CSV table of C-alpha atoms and ligand atoms in Angstrom, one decimal:
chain,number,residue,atom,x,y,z
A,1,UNK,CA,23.5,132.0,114.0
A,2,UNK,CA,22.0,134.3,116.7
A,3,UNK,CA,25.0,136.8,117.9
A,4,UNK,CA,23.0,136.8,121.3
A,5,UNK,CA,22.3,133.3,121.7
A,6,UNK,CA,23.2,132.0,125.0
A,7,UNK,CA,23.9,128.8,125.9
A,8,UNK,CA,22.6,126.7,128.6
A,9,UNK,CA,25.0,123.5,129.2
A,10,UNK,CA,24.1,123.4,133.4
A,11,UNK,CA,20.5,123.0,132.0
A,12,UNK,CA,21.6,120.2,129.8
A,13,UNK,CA,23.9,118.6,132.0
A,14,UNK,CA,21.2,118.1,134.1
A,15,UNK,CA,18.8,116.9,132.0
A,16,UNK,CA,21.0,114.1,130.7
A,17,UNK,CA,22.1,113.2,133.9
A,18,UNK,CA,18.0,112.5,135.2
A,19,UNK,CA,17.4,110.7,131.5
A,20,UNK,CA,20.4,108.2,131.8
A,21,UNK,CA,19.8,107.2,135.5
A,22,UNK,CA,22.7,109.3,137.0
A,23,UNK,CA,19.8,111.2,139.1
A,24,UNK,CA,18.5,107.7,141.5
A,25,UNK,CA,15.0,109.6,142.0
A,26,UNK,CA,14.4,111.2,138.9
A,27,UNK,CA,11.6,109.2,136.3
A,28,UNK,CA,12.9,110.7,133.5
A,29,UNK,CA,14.3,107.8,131.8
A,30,UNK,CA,10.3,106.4,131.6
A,31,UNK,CA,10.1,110.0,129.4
A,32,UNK,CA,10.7,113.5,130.1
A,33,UNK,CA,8.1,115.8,129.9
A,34,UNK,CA,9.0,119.6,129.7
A,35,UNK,CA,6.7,122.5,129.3
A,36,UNK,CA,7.8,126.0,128.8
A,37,UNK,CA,5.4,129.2,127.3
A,38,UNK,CA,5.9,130.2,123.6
A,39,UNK,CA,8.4,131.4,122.5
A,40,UNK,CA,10.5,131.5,124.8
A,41,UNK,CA,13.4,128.5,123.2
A,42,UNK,CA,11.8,125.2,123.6
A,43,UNK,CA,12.8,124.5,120.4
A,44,UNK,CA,16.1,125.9,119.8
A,45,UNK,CA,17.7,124.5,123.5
A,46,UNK,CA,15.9,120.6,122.1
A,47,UNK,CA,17.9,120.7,118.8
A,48,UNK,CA,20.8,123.2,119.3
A,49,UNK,CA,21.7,121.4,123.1
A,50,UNK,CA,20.0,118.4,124.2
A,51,UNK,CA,20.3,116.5,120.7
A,52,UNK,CA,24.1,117.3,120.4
A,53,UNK,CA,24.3,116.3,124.5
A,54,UNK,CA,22.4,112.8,123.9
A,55,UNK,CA,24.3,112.0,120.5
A,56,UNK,CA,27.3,112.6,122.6
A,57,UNK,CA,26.1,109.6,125.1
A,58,UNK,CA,26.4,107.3,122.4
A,59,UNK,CA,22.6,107.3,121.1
A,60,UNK,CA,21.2,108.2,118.1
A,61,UNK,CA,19.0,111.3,118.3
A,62,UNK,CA,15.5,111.4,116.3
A,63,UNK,CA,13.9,115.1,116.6
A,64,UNK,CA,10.4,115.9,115.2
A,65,UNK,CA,8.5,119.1,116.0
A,66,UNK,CA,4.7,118.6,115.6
A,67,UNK,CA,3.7,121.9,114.6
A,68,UNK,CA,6.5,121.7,111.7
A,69,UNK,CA,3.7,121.3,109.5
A,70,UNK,CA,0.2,122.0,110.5
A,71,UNK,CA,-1.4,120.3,107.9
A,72,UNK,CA,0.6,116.6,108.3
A,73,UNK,CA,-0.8,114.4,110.9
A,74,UNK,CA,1.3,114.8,113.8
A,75,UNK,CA,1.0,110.8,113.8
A,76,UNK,CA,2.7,110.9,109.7
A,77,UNK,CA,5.5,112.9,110.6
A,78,UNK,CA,6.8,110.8,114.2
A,79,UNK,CA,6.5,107.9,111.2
A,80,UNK,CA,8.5,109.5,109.3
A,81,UNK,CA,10.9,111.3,111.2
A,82,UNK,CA,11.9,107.4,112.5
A,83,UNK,CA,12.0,106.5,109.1
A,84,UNK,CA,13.9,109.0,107.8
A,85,UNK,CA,16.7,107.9,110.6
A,86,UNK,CA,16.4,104.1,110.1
A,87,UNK,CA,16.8,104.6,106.6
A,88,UNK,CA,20.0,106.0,107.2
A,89,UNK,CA,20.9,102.7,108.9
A,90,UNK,CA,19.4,100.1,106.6
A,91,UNK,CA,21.7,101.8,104.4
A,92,UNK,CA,25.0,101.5,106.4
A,93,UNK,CA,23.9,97.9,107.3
A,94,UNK,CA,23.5,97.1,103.5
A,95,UNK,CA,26.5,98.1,102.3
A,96,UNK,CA,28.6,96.1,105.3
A,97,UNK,CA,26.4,93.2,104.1
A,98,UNK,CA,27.3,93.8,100.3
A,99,UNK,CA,31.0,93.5,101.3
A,100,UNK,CA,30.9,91.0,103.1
A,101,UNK,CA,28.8,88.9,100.5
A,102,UNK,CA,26.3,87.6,102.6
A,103,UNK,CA,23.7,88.9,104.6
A,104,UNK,CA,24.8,90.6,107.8
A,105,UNK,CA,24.1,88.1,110.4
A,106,UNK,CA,21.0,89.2,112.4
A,107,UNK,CA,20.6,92.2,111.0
A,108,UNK,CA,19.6,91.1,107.4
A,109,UNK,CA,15.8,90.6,107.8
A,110,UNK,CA,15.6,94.2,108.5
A,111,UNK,CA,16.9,95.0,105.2
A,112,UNK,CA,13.8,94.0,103.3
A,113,UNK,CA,11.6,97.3,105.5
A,114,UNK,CA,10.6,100.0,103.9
A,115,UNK,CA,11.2,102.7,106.3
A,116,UNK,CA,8.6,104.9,104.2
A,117,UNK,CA,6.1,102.7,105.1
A,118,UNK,CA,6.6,103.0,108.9
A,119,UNK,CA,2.8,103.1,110.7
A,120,UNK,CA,1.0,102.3,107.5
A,121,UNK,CA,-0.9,98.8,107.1
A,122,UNK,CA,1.9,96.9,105.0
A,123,UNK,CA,4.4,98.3,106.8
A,124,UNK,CA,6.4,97.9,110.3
A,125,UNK,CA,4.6,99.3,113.0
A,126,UNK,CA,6.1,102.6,115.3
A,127,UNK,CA,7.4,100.2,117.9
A,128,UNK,CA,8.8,97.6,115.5
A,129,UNK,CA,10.5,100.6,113.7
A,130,UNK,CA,12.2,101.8,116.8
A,131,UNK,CA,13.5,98.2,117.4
A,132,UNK,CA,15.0,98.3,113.9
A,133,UNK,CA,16.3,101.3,114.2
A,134,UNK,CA,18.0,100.6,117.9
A,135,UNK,CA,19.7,97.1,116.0
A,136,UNK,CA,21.0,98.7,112.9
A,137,UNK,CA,22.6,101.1,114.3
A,138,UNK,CA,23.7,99.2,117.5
A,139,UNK,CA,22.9,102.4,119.5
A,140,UNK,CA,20.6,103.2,122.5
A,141,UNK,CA,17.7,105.5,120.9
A,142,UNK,CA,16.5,108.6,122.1
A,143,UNK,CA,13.4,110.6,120.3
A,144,UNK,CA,12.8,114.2,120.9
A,145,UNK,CA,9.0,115.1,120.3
A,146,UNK,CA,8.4,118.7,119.9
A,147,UNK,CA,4.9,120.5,120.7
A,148,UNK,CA,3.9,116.8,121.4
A,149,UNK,CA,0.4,118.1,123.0
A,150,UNK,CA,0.0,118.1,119.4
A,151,UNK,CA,-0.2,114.6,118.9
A,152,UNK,CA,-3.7,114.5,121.2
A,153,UNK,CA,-5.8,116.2,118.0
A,154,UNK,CA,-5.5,113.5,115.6
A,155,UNK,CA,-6.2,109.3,116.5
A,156,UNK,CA,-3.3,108.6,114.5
A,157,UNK,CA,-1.3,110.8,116.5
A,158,UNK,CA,-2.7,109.5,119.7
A,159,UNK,CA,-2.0,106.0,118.7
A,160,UNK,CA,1.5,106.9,117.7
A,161,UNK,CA,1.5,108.0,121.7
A,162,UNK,CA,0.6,104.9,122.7
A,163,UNK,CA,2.9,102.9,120.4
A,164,UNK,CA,5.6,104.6,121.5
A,165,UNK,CA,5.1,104.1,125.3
A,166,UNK,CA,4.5,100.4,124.5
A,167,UNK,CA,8.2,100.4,122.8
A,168,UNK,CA,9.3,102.1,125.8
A,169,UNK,CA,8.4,99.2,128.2
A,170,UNK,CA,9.3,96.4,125.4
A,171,UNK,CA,12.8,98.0,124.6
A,172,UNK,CA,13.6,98.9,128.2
A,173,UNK,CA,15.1,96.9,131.1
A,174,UNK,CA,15.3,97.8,134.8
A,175,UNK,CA,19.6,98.5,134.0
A,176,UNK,CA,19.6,99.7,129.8
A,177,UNK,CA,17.4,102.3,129.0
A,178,UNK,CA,17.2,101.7,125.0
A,179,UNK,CA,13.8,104.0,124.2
A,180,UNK,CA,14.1,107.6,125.9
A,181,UNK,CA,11.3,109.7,125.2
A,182,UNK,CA,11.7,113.7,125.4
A,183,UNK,CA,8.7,115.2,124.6
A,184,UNK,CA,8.1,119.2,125.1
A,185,UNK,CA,4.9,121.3,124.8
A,186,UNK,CA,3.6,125.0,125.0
A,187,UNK,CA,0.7,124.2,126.8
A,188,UNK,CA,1.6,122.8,130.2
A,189,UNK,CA,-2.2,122.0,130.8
A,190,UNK,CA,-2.0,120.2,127.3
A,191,UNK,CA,0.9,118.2,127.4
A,192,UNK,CA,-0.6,117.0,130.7
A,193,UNK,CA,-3.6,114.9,128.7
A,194,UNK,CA,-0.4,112.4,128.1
A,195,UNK,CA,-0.3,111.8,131.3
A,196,UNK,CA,-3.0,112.8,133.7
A,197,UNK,CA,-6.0,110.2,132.9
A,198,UNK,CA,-5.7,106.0,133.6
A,199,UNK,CA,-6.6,105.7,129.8
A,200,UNK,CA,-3.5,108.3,128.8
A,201,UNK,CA,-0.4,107.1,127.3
A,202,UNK,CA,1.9,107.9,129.9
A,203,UNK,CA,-0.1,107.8,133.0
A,204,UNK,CA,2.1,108.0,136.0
A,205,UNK,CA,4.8,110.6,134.8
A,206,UNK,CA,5.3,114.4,135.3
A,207,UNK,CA,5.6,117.0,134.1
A,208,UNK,CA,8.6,119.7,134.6
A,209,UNK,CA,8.7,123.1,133.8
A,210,UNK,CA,11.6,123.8,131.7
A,211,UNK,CA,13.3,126.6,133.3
A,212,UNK,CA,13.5,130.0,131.0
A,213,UNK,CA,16.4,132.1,130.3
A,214,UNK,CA,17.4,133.5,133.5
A,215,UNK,CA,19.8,136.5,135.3
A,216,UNK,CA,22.5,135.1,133.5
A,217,UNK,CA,20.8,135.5,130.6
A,218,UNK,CA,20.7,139.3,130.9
A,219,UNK,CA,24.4,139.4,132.2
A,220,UNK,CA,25.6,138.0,129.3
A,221,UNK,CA,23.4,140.6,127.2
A,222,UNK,CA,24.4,143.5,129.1
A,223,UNK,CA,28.4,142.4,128.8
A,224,UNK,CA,27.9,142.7,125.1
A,225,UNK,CA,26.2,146.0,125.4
A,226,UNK,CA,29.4,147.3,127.5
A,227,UNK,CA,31.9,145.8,125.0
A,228,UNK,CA,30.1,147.3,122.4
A,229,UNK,CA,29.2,150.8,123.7
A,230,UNK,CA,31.7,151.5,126.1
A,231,UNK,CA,30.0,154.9,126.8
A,232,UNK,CA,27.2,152.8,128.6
A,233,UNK,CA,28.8,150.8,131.2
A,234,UNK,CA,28.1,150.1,133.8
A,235,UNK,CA,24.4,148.7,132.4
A,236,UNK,CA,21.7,148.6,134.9
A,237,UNK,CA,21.5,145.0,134.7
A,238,UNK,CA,18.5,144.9,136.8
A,239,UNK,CA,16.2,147.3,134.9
A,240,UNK,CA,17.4,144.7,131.9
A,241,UNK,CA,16.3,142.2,133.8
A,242,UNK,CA,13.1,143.8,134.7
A,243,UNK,CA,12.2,144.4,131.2
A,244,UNK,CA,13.3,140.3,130.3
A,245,UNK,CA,10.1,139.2,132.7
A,246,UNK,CA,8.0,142.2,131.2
A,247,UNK,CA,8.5,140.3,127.9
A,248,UNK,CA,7.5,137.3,129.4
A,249,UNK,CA,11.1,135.8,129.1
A,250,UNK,CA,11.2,135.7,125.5
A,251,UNK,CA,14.3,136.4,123.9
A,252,UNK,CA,13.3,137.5,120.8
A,253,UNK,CA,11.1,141.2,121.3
A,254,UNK,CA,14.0,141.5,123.8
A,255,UNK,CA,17.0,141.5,121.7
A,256,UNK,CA,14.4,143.3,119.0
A,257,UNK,CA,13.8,146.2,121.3
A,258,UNK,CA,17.4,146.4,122.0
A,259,UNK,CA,18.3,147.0,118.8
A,260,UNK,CA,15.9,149.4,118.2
A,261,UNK,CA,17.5,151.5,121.1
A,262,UNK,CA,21.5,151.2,120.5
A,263,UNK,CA,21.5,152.1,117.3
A,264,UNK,CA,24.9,153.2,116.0
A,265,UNK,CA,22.6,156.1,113.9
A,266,UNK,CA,21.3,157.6,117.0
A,267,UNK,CA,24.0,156.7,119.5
A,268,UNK,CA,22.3,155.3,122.3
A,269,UNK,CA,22.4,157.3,125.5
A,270,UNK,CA,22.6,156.3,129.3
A,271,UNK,CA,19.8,154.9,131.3
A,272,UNK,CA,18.7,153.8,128.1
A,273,UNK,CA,17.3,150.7,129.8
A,274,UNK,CA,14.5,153.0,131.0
A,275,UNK,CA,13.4,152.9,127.4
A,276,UNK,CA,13.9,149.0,127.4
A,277,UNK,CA,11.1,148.6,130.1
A,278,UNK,CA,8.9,151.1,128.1
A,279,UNK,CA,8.9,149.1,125.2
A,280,UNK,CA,8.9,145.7,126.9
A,281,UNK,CA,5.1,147.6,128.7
A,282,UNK,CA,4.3,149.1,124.8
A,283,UNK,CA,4.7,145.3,123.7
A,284,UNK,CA,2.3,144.4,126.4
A,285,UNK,CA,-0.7,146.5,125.9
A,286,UNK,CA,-0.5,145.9,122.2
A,287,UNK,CA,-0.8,141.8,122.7
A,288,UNK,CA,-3.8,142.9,125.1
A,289,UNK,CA,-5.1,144.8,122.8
A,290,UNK,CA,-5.2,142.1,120.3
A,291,UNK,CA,-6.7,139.4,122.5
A,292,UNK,CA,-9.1,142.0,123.5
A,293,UNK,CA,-10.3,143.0,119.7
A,294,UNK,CA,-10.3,139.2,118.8
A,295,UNK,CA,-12.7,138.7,121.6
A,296,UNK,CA,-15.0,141.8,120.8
A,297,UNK,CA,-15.0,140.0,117.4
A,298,UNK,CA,-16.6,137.2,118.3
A,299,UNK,CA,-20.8,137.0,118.5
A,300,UNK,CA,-22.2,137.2,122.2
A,301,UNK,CA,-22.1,133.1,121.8
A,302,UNK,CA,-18.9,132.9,121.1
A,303,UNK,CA,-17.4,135.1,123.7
A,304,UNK,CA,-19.8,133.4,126.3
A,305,UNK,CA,-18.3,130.0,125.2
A,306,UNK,CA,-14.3,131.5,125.8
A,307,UNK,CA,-15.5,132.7,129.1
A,308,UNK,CA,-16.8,129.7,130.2
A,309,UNK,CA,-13.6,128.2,129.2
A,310,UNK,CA,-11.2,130.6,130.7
A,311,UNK,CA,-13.6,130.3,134.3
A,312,UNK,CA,-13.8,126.4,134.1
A,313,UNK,CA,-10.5,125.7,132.7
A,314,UNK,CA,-9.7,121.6,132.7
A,315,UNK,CA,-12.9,121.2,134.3
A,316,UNK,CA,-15.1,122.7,131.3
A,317,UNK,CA,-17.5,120.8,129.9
A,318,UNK,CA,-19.1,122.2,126.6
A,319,UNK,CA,-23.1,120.8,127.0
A,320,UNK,CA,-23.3,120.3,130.2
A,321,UNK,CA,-26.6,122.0,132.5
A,322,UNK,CA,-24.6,124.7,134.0
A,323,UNK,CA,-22.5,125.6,130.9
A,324,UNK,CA,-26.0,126.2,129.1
A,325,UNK,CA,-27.4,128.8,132.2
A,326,UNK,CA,-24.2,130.0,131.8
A,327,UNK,CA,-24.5,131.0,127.7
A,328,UNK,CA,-27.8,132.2,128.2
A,329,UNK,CA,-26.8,134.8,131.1
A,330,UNK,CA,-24.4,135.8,129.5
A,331,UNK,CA,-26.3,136.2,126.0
A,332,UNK,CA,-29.8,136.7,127.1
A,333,UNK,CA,-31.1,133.9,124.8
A,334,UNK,CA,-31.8,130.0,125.3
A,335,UNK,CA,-28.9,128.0,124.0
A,336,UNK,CA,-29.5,124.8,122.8
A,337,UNK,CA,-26.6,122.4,122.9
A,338,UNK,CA,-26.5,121.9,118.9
A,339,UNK,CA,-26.1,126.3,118.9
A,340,UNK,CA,-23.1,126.0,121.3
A,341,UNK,CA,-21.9,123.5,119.2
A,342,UNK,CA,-21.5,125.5,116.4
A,343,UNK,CA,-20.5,128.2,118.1
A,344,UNK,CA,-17.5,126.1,119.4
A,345,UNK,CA,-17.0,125.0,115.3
A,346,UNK,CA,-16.8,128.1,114.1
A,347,UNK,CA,-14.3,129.3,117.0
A,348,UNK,CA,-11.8,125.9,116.5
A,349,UNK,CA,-12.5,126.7,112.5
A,350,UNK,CA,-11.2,130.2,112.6
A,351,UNK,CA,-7.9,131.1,111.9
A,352,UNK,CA,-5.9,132.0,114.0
A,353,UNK,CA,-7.9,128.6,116.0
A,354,UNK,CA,-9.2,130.0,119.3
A,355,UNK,CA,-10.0,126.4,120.3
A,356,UNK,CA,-8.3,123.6,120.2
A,357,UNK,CA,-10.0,119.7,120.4
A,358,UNK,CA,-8.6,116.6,121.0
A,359,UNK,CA,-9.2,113.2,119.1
A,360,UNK,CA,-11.4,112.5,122.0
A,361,UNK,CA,-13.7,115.6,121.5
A,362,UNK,CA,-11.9,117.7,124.7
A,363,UNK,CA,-11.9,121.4,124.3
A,364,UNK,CA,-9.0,124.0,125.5
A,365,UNK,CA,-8.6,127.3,124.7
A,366,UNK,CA,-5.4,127.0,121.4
A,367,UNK,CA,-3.8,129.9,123.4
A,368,UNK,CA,-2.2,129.2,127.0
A,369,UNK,CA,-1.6,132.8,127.2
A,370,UNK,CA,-5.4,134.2,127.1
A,371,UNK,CA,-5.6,132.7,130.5
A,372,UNK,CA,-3.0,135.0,132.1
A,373,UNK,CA,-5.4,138.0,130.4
A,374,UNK,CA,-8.3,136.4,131.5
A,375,UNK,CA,-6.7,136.4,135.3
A,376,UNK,CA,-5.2,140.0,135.1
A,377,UNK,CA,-8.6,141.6,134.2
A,378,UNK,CA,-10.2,139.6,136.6
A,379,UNK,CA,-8.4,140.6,139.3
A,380,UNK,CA,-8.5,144.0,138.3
A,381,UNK,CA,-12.1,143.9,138.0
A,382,UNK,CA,-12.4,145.1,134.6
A,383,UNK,CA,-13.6,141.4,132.9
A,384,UNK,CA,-15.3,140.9,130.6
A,385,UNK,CA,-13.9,143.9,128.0
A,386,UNK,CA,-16.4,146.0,126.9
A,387,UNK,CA,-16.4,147.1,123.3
A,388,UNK,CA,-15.9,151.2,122.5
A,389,UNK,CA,-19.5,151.7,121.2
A,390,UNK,CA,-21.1,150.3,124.4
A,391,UNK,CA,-20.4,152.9,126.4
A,392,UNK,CA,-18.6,153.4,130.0
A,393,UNK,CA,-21.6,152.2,131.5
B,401,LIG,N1,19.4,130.5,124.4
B,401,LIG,C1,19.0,131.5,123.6
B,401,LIG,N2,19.7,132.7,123.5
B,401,LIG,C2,19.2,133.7,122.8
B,401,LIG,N3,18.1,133.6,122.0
B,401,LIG,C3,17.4,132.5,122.0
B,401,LIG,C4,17.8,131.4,122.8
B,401,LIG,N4,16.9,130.4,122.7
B,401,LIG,C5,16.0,130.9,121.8
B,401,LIG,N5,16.3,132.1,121.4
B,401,LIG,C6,15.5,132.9,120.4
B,401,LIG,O1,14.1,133.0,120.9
B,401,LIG,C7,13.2,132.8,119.8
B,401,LIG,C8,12.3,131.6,120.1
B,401,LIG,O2,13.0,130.4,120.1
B,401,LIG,P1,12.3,129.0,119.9
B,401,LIG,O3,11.7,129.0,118.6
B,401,LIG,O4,13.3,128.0,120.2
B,401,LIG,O5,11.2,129.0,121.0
B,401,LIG,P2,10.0,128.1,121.2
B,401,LIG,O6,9.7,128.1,122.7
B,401,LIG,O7,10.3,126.8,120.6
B,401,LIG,O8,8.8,128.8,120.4
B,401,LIG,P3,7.4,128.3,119.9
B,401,LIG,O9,6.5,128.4,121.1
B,401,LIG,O10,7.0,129.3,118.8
B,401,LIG,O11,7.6,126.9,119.4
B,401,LIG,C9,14.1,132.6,118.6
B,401,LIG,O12,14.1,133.8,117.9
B,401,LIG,C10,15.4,132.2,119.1
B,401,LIG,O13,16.5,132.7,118.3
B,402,LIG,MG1,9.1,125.6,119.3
């Protein structure tokens, strides 16, 4: 367990309260969509607080984090993360049925599924499964989908999307809410493909922002740092706090630069928070300094293409006239469609993937965060980068 974890039961309260209908004009019981940058305890608040909070109403809890496996189809592992769960039931509902010598009443035709074959052809589908699973175990159901912006890059995936929403409206009534959907992603602009076209899965819902480790946050930190090194107190909780948003609110290089700093070998001095904010800036410059040498990498096509794609954002389209005039000022040669086309290959191919795609064939940029780089150099004037050997021209 993390000694520095800190716990967020307001958050939860008040996301349970908007998914079981105790908030009149929140939608969140048609599905709750949360988006949040990396890294910074999606994850670990889903599975550590929420599922534990739900479970507590009464419903059974199904968590699956799409990016758990890369190479799975995120569509294979919501299948089987179901499964996995009803098969837990079957079982209980099996035994009662063995003891009482007959076949449970009602629930015995569900006893014949094979819950490994949930999705497949000869098998129950995603919203029959759910059904099973909400009458074997006589609970309400609640499924947490991790990263499920994931789902979009595969048409199983996207079908599992659309299986689930049409559980959603079959198991749901106006009073009993027996399907709630929880999905999270990294990608706000991502996540939003659920939801943002007629033909998405769950047109018609938003999106919140789940909100990142705050003030408190850093209270909390700096109270162990007092108990702990009683020589330091009081701790500038602001400069803390400062440093916190330098990292971008992740908790992680945080706690890790910390560490570095009160170290019971070189007992850590006062207005060692100064040295906090350094290293949350040193952190900084090296992550830009990584986008920028990935981007230097790239052949002029390829950088023209994640240029285009930081400028156009949602609205870039990969072939069209002015995305072509735009490759070729920015190369100095005529690009055909079929060249940008490879171009954009060869960047979704690499690894780490600088582009992500869609079952449909839509194109973002894999990392949310380049955008932020993209704005800050714009703004300071000094896009695109240039690479040493060119020169200060
Ligand atoms: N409430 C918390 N208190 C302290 N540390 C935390 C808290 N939540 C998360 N962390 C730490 O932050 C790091 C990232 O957490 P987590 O993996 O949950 O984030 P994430 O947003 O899901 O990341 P990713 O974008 O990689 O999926 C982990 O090292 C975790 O221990
Ligand atoms: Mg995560």
């Amino acid at each position: 367990m993390n000694p520095f974890y800190y716990a967020r039961p307001g958050l939860t309260e008040a996301l349970v309260r908007d998914l079981t209908g105790g908030n009149l004009f929140s939608d969140a019981a048609n599905g709750l969509f949360l988006a949040a940058p990396r890294r910074t305890g999606k994850s670990t608040f889903l599975r550590n607080e929420l599922e534990p909070a739900l479970a507590h109403t009464g419903r059974v809890v199904v968590y699956v984090d799409l990016w758990s496996d890369r190479n799975r189809d995120p569509g294979a592992l919501i299948a089987e993360a179901i499964g996995k769960e009803l098969g837990k039931h079957l079982g209980i509902v099996a035994k009662t049925a063995k003891a009482a010598g007959v076949e449970h009443v009602g629930l015995g035709t569900w006893l014949k599924v094979d819950p490994a074959k949930i999705g497949k052809t000869d098998g129950l589908t995603l919203a029959e499964a759910v059904r099973a699973l909400r009458e074997t175990s006589g609970k309400a159901v609640a499924l947490i989908i991790d990263e499920a912006q994931h789902a979009l890059t595969s048409s199983q995936g996207e079908s599992a999307m659309t299986a689930l929403k049409s559980a959603r409206d079959q198991l749901n009534t106006p009073d009993v809410a027996n399907l709630l959907l929880i999905m999270s992603g990294s990608d706000r602009d991502k996540l939003l493909r659920l939801l943002n076209t007629n033909a998405a899965p769950f047109f018609g819902s938003a999106i919140s922002m789940m909100p990142p480790l705050g003030e408190d946050f850093i209270h909390h930190i700096a109270e162990m740092i007092s108990r702990t090194y009683p020589q330091l107190a009081p701790v500038d909780v602001a400069q803390l706090w400062e440093a916190f948003q330098r990292f971008a609110h992740r908790p992680q290089p945080f706690v890790r630069a910390l560490g570095q700093i009160l170290n019971p070998i070189h007992p850590p001095e006062r207005g060692f928070e100064r040295h906090v904010l350094d290293m949350a800036d040193l952190q900084r410059a090296d992550e830009e300094r990584a986008m920028e040498s990935a981007y230097l990498a790239l052949r002029p096509i390829e950088q023209a293409v994640i240029w285009r794609m930081l400028e156009q954002g949602d609205r870039f389209r990969p072939y069209d006239a002015d995305a072509l005039t735009f490759y070729r000022e920015k190369t100095g040669e005529k690009i055909s469609a079929q060249k940008a086309q490879n171009a954009i290959e060869a960047l979704r191919m690499q690894t780490p993937s600088l582009i992500w795609k869609s079952a449909k064939g839509e194109y973002a940029l894999d990392d949310a965060g380049m955008k932020k780089w993209f704005k800050n150099r714009s703004d300071e004037g000094i896009w695109p980068p240039q690479s040493p050997e060119s020169g200060a021209a």
